PDB file of C-alpha atoms and ligand atoms in Angstrom:
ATOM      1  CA  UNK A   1      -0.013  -6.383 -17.625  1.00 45.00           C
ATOM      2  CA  UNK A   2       1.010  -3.608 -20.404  1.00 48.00           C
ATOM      3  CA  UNK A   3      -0.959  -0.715 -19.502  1.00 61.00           C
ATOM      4  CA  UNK A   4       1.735   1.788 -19.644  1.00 63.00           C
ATOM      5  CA  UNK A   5       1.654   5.057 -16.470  1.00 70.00           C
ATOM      6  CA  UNK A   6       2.710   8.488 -16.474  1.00 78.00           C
ATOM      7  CA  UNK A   7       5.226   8.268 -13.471  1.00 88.00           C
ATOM      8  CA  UNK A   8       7.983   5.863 -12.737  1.00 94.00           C
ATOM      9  CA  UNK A   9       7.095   5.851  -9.176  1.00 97.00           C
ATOM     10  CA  UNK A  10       6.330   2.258  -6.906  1.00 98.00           C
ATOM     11  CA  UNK A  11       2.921   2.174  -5.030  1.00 98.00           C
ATOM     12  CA  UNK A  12       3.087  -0.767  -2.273  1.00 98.00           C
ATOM     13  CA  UNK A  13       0.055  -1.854  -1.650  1.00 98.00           C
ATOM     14  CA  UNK A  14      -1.392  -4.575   1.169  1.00 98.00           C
ATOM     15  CA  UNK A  15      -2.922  -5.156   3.806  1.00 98.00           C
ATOM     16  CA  UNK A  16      -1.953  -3.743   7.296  1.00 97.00           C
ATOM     17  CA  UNK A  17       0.920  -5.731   8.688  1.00 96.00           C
ATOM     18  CA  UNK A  18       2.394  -6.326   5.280  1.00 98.00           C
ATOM     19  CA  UNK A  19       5.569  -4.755   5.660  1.00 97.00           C
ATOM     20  CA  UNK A  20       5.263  -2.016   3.068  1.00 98.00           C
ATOM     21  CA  UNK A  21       6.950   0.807   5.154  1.00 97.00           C
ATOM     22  CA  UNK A  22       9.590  -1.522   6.061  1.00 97.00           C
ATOM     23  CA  UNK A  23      10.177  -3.004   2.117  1.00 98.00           C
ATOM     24  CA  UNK A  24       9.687   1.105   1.617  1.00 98.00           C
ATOM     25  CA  UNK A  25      12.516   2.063   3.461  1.00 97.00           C
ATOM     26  CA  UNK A  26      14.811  -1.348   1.740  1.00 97.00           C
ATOM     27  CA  UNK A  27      13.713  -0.271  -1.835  1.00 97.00           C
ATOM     28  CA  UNK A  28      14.631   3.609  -0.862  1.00 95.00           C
ATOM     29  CA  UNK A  29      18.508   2.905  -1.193  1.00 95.00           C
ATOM     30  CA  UNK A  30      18.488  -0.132  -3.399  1.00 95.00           C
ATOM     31  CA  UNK A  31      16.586   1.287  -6.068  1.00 93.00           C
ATOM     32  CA  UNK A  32      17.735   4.794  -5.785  1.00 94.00           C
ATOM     33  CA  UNK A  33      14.326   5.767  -4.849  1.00 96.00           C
ATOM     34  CA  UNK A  34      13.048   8.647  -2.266  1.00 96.00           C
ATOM     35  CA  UNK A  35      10.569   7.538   0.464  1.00 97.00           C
ATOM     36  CA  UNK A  36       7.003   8.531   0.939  1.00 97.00           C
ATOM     37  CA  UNK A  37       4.168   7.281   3.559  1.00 98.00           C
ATOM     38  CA  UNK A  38       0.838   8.176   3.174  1.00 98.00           C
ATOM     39  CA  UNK A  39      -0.035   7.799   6.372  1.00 98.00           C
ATOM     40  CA  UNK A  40       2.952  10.292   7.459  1.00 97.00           C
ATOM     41  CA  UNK A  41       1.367  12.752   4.262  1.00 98.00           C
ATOM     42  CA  UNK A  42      -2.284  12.320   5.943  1.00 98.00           C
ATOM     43  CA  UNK A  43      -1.316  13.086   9.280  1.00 97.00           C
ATOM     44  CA  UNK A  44       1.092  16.193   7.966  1.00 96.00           C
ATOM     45  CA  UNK A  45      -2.169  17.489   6.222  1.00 94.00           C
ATOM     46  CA  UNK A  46      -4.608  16.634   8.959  1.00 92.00           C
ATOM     47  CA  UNK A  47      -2.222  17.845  12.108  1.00 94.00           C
ATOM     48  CA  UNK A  48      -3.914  15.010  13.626  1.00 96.00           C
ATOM     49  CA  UNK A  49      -2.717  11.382  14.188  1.00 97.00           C
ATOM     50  CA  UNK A  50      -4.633   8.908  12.217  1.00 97.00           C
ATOM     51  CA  UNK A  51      -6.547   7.241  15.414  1.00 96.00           C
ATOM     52  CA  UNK A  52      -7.421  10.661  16.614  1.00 97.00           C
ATOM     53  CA  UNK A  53      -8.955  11.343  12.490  1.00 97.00           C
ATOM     54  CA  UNK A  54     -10.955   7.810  12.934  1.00 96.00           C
ATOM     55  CA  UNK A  55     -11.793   8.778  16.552  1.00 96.00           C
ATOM     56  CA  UNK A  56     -13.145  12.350  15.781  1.00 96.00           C
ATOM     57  CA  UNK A  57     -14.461  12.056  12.056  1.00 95.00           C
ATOM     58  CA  UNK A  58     -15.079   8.668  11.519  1.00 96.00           C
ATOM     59  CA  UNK A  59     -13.839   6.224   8.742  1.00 97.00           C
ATOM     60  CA  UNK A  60     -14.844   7.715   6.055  1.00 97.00           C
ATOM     61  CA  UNK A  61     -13.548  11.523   6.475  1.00 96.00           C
ATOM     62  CA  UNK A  62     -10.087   9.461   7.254  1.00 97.00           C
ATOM     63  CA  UNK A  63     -10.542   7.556   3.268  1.00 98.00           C
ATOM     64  CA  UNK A  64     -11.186  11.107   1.924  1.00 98.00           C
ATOM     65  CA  UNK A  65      -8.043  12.490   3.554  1.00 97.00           C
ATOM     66  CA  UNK A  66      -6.449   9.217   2.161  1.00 98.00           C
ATOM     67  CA  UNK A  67      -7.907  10.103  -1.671  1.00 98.00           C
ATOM     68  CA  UNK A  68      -6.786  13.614  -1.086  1.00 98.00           C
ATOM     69  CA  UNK A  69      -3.255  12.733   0.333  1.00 98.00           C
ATOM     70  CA  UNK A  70      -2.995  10.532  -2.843  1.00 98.00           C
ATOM     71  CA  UNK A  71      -3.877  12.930  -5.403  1.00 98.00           C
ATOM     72  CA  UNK A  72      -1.201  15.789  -3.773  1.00 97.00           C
ATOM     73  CA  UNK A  73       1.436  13.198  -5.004  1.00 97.00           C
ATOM     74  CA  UNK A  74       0.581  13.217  -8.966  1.00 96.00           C
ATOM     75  CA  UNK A  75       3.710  14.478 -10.586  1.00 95.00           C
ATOM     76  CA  UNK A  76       6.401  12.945  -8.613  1.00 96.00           C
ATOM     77  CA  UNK A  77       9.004  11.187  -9.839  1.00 96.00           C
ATOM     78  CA  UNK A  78      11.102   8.195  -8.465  1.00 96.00           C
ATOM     79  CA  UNK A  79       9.488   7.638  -5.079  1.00 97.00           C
ATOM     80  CA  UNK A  80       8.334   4.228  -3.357  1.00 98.00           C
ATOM     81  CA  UNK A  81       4.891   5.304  -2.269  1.00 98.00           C
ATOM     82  CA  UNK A  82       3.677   3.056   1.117  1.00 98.00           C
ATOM     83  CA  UNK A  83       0.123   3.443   1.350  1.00 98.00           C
ATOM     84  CA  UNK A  84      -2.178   2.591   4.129  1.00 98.00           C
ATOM     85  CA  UNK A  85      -4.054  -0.651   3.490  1.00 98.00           C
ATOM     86  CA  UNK A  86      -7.399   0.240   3.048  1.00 98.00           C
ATOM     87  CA  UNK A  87      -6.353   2.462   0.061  1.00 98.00           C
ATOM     88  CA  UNK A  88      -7.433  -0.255  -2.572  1.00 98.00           C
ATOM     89  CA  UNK A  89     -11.265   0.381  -1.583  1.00 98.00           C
ATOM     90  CA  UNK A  90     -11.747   3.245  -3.614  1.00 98.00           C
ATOM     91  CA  UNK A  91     -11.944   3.427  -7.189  1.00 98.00           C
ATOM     92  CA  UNK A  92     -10.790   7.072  -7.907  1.00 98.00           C
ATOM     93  CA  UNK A  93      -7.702   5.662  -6.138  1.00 98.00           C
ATOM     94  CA  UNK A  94      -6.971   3.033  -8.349  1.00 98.00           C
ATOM     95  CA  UNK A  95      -7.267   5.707 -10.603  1.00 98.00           C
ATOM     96  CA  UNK A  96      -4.472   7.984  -9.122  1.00 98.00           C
ATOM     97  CA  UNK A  97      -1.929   4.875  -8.245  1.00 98.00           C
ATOM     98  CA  UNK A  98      -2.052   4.266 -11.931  1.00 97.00           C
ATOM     99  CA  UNK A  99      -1.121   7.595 -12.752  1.00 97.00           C
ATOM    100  CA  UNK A 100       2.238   7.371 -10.129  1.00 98.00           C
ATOM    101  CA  UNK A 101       3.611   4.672 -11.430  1.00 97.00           C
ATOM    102  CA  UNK A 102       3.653   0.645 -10.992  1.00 97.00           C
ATOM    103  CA  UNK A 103       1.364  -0.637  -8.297  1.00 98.00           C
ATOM    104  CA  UNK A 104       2.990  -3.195  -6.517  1.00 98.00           C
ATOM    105  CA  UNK A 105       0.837  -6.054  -3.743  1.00 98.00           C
ATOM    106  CA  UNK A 106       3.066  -7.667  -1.010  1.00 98.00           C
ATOM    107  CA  UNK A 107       0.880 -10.770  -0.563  1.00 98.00           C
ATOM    108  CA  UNK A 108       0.882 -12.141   2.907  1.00 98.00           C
ATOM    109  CA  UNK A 109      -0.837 -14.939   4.752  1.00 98.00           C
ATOM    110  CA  UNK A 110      -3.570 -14.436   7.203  1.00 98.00           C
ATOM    111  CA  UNK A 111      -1.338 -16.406   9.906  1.00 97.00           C
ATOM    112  CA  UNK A 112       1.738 -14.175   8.964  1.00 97.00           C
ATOM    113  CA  UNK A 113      -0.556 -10.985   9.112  1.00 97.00           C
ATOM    114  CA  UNK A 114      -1.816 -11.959  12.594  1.00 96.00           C
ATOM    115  CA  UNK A 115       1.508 -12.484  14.471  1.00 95.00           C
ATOM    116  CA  UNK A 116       3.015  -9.386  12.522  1.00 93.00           C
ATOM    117  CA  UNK A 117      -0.447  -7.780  13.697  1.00 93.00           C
ATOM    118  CA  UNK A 118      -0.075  -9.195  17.821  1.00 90.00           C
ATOM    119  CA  UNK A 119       0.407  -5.830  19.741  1.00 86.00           C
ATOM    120  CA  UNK A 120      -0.424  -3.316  16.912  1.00 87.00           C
ATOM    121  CA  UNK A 121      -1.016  -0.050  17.960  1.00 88.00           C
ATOM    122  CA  UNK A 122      -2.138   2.909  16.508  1.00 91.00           C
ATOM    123  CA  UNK A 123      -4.658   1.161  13.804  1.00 94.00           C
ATOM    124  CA  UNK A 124      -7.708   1.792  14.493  1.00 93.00           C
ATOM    125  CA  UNK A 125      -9.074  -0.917  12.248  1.00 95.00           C
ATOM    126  CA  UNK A 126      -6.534  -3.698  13.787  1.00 93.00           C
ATOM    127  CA  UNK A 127      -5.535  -2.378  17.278  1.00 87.00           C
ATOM    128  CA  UNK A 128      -4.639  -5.027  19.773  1.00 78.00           C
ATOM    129  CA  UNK A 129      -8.159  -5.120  20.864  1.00 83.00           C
ATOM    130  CA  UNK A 130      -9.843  -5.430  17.694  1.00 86.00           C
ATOM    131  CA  UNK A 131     -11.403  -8.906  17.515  1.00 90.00           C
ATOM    132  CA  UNK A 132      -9.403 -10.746  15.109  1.00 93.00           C
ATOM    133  CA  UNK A 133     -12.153 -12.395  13.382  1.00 95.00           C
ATOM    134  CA  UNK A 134     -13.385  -9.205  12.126  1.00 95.00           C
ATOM    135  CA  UNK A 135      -9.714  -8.399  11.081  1.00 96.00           C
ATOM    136  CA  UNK A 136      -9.426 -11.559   9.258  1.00 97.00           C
ATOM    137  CA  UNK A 137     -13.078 -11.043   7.258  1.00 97.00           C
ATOM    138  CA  UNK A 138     -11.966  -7.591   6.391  1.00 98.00           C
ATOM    139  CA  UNK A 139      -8.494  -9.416   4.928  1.00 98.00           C
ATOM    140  CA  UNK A 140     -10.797 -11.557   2.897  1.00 98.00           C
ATOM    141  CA  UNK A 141     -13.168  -8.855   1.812  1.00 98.00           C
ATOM    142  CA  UNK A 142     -10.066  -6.785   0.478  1.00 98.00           C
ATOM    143  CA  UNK A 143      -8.185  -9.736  -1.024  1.00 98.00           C
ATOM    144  CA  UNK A 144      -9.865  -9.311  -5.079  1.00 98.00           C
ATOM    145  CA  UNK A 145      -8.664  -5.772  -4.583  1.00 98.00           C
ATOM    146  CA  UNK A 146      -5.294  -6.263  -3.761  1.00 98.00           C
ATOM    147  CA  UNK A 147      -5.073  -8.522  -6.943  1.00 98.00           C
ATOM    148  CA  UNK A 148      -5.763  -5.931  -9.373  1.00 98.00           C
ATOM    149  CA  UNK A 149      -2.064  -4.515  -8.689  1.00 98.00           C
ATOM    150  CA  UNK A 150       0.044  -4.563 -11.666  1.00 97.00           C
ATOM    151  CA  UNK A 151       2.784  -6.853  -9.723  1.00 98.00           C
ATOM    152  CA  UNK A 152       2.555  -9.579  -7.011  1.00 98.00           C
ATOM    153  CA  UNK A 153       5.450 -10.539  -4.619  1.00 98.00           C
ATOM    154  CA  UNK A 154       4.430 -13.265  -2.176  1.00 98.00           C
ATOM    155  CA  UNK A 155       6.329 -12.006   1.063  1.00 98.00           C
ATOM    156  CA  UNK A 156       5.725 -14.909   3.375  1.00 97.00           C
ATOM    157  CA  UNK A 157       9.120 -16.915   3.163  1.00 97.00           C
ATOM    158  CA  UNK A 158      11.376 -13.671   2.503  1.00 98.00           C
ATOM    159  CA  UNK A 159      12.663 -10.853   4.176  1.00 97.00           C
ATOM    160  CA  UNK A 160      12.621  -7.440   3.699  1.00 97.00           C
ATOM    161  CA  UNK A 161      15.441  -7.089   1.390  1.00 97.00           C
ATOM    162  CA  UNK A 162      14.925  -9.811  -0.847  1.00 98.00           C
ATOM    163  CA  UNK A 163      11.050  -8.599  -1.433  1.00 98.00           C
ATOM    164  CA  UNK A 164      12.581  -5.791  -2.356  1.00 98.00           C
ATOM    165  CA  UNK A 165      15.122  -6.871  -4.712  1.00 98.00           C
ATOM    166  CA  UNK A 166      12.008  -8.797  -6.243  1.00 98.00           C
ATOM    167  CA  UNK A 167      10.077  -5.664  -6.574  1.00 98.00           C
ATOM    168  CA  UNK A 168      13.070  -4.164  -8.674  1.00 98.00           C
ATOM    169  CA  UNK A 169      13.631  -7.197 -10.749  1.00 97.00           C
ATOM    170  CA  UNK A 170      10.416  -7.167 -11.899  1.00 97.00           C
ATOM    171  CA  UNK A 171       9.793  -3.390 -11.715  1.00 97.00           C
ATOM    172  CA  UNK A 172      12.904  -3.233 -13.993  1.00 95.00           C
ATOM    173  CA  UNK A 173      11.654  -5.906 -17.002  1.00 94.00           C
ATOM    174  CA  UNK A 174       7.889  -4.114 -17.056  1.00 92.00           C
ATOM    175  CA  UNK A 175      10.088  -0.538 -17.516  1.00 88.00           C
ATOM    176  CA  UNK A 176      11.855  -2.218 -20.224  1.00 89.00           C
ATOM    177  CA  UNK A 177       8.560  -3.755 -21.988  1.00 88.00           C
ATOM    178  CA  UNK A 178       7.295  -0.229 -21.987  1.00 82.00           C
ATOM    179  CA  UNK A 179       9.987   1.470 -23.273  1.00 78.00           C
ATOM    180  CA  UNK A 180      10.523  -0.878 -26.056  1.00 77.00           C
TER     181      UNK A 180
HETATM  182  C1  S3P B 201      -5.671   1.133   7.378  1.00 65.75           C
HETATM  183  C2  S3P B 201      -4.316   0.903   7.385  1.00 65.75           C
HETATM  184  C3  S3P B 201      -3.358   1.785   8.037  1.00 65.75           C
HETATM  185  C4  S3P B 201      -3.906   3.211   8.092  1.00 65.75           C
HETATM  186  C5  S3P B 201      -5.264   3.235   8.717  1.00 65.75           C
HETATM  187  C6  S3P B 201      -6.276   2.356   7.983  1.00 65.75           C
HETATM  188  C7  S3P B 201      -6.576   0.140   6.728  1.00 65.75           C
HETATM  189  O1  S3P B 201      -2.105   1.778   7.352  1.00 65.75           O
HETATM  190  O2  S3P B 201      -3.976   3.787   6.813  1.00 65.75           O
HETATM  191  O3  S3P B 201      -5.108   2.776  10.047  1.00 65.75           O
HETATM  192  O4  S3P B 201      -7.743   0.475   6.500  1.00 65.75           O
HETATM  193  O5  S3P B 201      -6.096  -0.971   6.406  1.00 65.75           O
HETATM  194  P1  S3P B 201      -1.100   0.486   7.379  1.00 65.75           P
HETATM  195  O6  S3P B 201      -1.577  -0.493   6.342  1.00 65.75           O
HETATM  196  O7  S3P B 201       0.217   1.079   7.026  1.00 65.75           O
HETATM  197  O8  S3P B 201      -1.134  -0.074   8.755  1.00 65.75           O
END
């Protein structure tokens, strides 16, 4: 894709159990990038955690937070941004992630998502006792969003490190198509 951004920044996108903090924290020194969660911004903003902003406001106050949390980052430079995986659902968002920089999917499996899921805590939307049928149909429902992300690295068979270095090989080559 060719549609050129504003910032140099990487947005990891994915659904929960994906491993974006955790590729967050291996692009940080590899790539000479600085570290944000949006999760961590939303729950700085909110002085709340995010199951006590689902448990007291509901869903949706939580995805306004999320679009709000978002927009406080336009104008930084250089930072892996690891966003919470329902943050492909709204369209102003899409909107913003363009503006930060190169929107990057870490693709997982459904079975891969479900054992990194086993024991979750402190997801409201895939807590240990969520019924995992409902987890999996809201997997499906988000996949089509997920693919709109300007790169795709299929995580399944690697590790944290080597998704990363993926990120940055390709991350690299688009910089260089847009600066040519
Ligand atoms: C959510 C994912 C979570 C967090 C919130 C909602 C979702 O982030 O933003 O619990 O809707 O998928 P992670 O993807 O980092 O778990």
């Amino acid at each position: 894709m060719s549609r050129r951004s504003e910032g140099d920044n990487i947005v990891l996108i994915g659904f929960m159990g994906a491993g974006k903090s955790t590729v967050a924290r291996e692009l940080e020194p590899l790539g000479g990038f600085s570290l944000i969660d949006l999760d961590t911004v939303i729950v700085q903003h909110g002085g709340r955690s995010i199951p006590e902003i689902f448990a007291s406001e509901g869903e949706e106050r939580f995805r306004d937070f999320e679009t709000s949390a978002l927009r406080s980052l336009i104008g930084v430079q250089r930072m892996v941004i690891a966003t919470g995986g329902g943050v492909i659902g709204r369209e102003e968002n899409w909107q913003i992630m363009h503006r930060l920089g190169t929107v990057v999917y870490l693709r997982a499996s459904w079975p891969t998502l479900r054992r990194r899921l086993a024991g979750s805590q402190g997801r409201p939307l895939a807590d240990s006792g969520q019924d995992l049928r409902l987890v999996e149909a809201l997997w499906r429902h988000r996949l089509p969003f997920y693919e709109r992300a300007d790169i795709s690295i299929d995580t399944d068979a690697l590790n944290a490190t080597d998704v990363a270095k993926a990120i940055l090989y390709q991350f690299d080559q688009r910089q260089r198509n847009q600066h040519a």
